[in-house]
Amino acid sequence: MPSCPECTAREKKKIQEKYEAETPEEERHRDDLIKLFDEIDFPMKLDSSTKHFICKRCGLYATREQVSDIRYKLNQREKTRQDKQDDYLDWWQKSKKEKELT
Ligand SMILES: [Zn+2]
C-alpha cells in the first residue's frame, strides 16, 4: 500500500521541527532524521471498486498515479527549498572570500 504523501510530508515537517528544537545544531545528523522519517507510516486503503486509495487521516482520495504525482511534487518543493539554501550558502561563502581578497 502506498503511504499518504500529504500526511507523510506534514509529519516529516513536524519531526524535523521537533528534532531541531531538541537537538543542538552541532549534534544533528542527517542520518538521524532519515531514521526518524523511516518510521513514518500512513498506509492508504484501497477502494477496490474505484481503484482509488483513501487516506483515513486526511481524506486524500487518489489513484496510484496521483499519489506518486503528489509525492513527487512535494519532494520537488522540498528539494528546491534546499537548493536555494545551498545557493545562498555558496553566494555567502563566495562573497566572504571576495571580501577577504579586497
Ligand atoms: Zn493523509
PDB file of N, CA, C and O and ligand atoms in Angstrom, residues 4-8 10 42 44 55-60, ligand 1:
ATOM      1  N   CYS A   4       0.345   7.780   2.570  1.00  0.00           N
ATOM      2  CA  CYS A   4      -0.235   9.062   2.159  1.00  0.00           C
ATOM      3  C   CYS A   4       0.851  10.131   2.029  1.00  0.00           C
ATOM      4  O   CYS A   4       1.536  10.444   3.002  1.00  0.00           O
ATOM      5  N   PRO A   5       1.041  10.695   0.849  1.00  0.00           N
ATOM      6  CA  PRO A   5       2.112  11.683   0.666  1.00  0.00           C
ATOM      7  C   PRO A   5       1.877  12.961   1.467  1.00  0.00           C
ATOM      8  O   PRO A   5       2.821  13.562   1.971  1.00  0.00           O
ATOM      9  N   GLU A   6       0.622  13.362   1.577  1.00  0.00           N
ATOM     10  CA  GLU A   6       0.304  14.591   2.316  1.00  0.00           C
ATOM     11  C   GLU A   6       0.619  14.433   3.801  1.00  0.00           C
ATOM     12  O   GLU A   6       1.286  15.273   4.396  1.00  0.00           O
ATOM     13  N   CYS A   7       0.143  13.338   4.378  1.00  0.00           N
ATOM     14  CA  CYS A   7       0.372  13.112   5.806  1.00  0.00           C
ATOM     15  C   CYS A   7       1.857  12.899   6.069  1.00  0.00           C
ATOM     16  O   CYS A   7       2.383  13.383   7.066  1.00  0.00           O
ATOM     17  N   THR A   8       2.533  12.188   5.172  1.00  0.00           N
ATOM     18  CA  THR A   8       3.962  11.936   5.344  1.00  0.00           C
ATOM     19  C   THR A   8       4.737  13.247   5.332  1.00  0.00           C
ATOM     20  O   THR A   8       5.587  13.477   6.194  1.00  0.00           O
ATOM     21  N   ARG A  10       3.635  16.222   6.002  1.00  0.00           N
ATOM     22  CA  ARG A  10       3.298  17.004   7.184  1.00  0.00           C
ATOM     23  C   ARG A  10       4.049  16.469   8.401  1.00  0.00           C
ATOM     24  O   ARG A  10       4.584  17.231   9.203  1.00  0.00           O
ATOM     25  N   PHE A  42       1.860   5.994   7.035  1.00  0.00           N
ATOM     26  CA  PHE A  42       0.448   6.309   6.882  1.00  0.00           C
ATOM     27  C   PHE A  42      -0.118   5.534   5.693  1.00  0.00           C
ATOM     28  O   PHE A  42      -0.337   6.109   4.626  1.00  0.00           O
ATOM     29  N   MET A  44      -2.352   3.929   3.014  1.00  0.00           N
ATOM     30  CA  MET A  44      -3.672   4.298   2.496  1.00  0.00           C
ATOM     31  C   MET A  44      -4.465   3.018   2.239  1.00  0.00           C
ATOM     32  O   MET A  44      -3.904   1.944   2.060  1.00  0.00           O
ATOM     33  N   CYS A  55      -6.866   7.986   2.204  1.00  0.00           N
ATOM     34  CA  CYS A  55      -6.176   8.188   3.469  1.00  0.00           C
ATOM     35  C   CYS A  55      -7.226   8.467   4.523  1.00  0.00           C
ATOM     36  O   CYS A  55      -7.989   9.419   4.407  1.00  0.00           O
ATOM     37  N   LYS A  56      -7.247   7.603   5.538  1.00  0.00           N
ATOM     38  CA  LYS A  56      -8.253   7.757   6.594  1.00  0.00           C
ATOM     39  C   LYS A  56      -7.987   8.993   7.432  1.00  0.00           C
ATOM     40  O   LYS A  56      -8.861   9.524   8.086  1.00  0.00           O
ATOM     41  N   ARG A  57      -6.736   9.427   7.432  1.00  0.00           N
ATOM     42  CA  ARG A  57      -6.336  10.513   8.308  1.00  0.00           C
ATOM     43  C   ARG A  57      -6.710  11.879   7.735  1.00  0.00           C
ATOM     44  O   ARG A  57      -7.317  12.696   8.407  1.00  0.00           O
ATOM     45  N   CYS A  58      -6.331  12.120   6.477  1.00  0.00           N
ATOM     46  CA  CYS A  58      -6.590  13.452   5.923  1.00  0.00           C
ATOM     47  C   CYS A  58      -7.668  13.420   4.841  1.00  0.00           C
ATOM     48  O   CYS A  58      -8.075  14.461   4.344  1.00  0.00           O
ATOM     49  N   GLY A  59      -8.095  12.212   4.468  1.00  0.00           N
ATOM     50  CA  GLY A  59      -9.167  12.124   3.499  1.00  0.00           C
ATOM     51  C   GLY A  59      -8.725  12.223   2.054  1.00  0.00           C
ATOM     52  O   GLY A  59      -9.549  12.348   1.155  1.00  0.00           O
ATOM     53  N   LEU A  60      -7.425  12.172   1.820  1.00  0.00           N
ATOM     54  CA  LEU A  60      -6.930  12.195   0.443  1.00  0.00           C
ATOM     55  C   LEU A  60      -7.477  11.001  -0.321  1.00  0.00           C
ATOM     56  O   LEU A  60      -7.476   9.869   0.175  1.00  0.00           O
TER      57      LEU A  60
HETATM   58 ZN    ZN B   1      -3.267  11.594   4.529  1.00  0.00          ZN
END
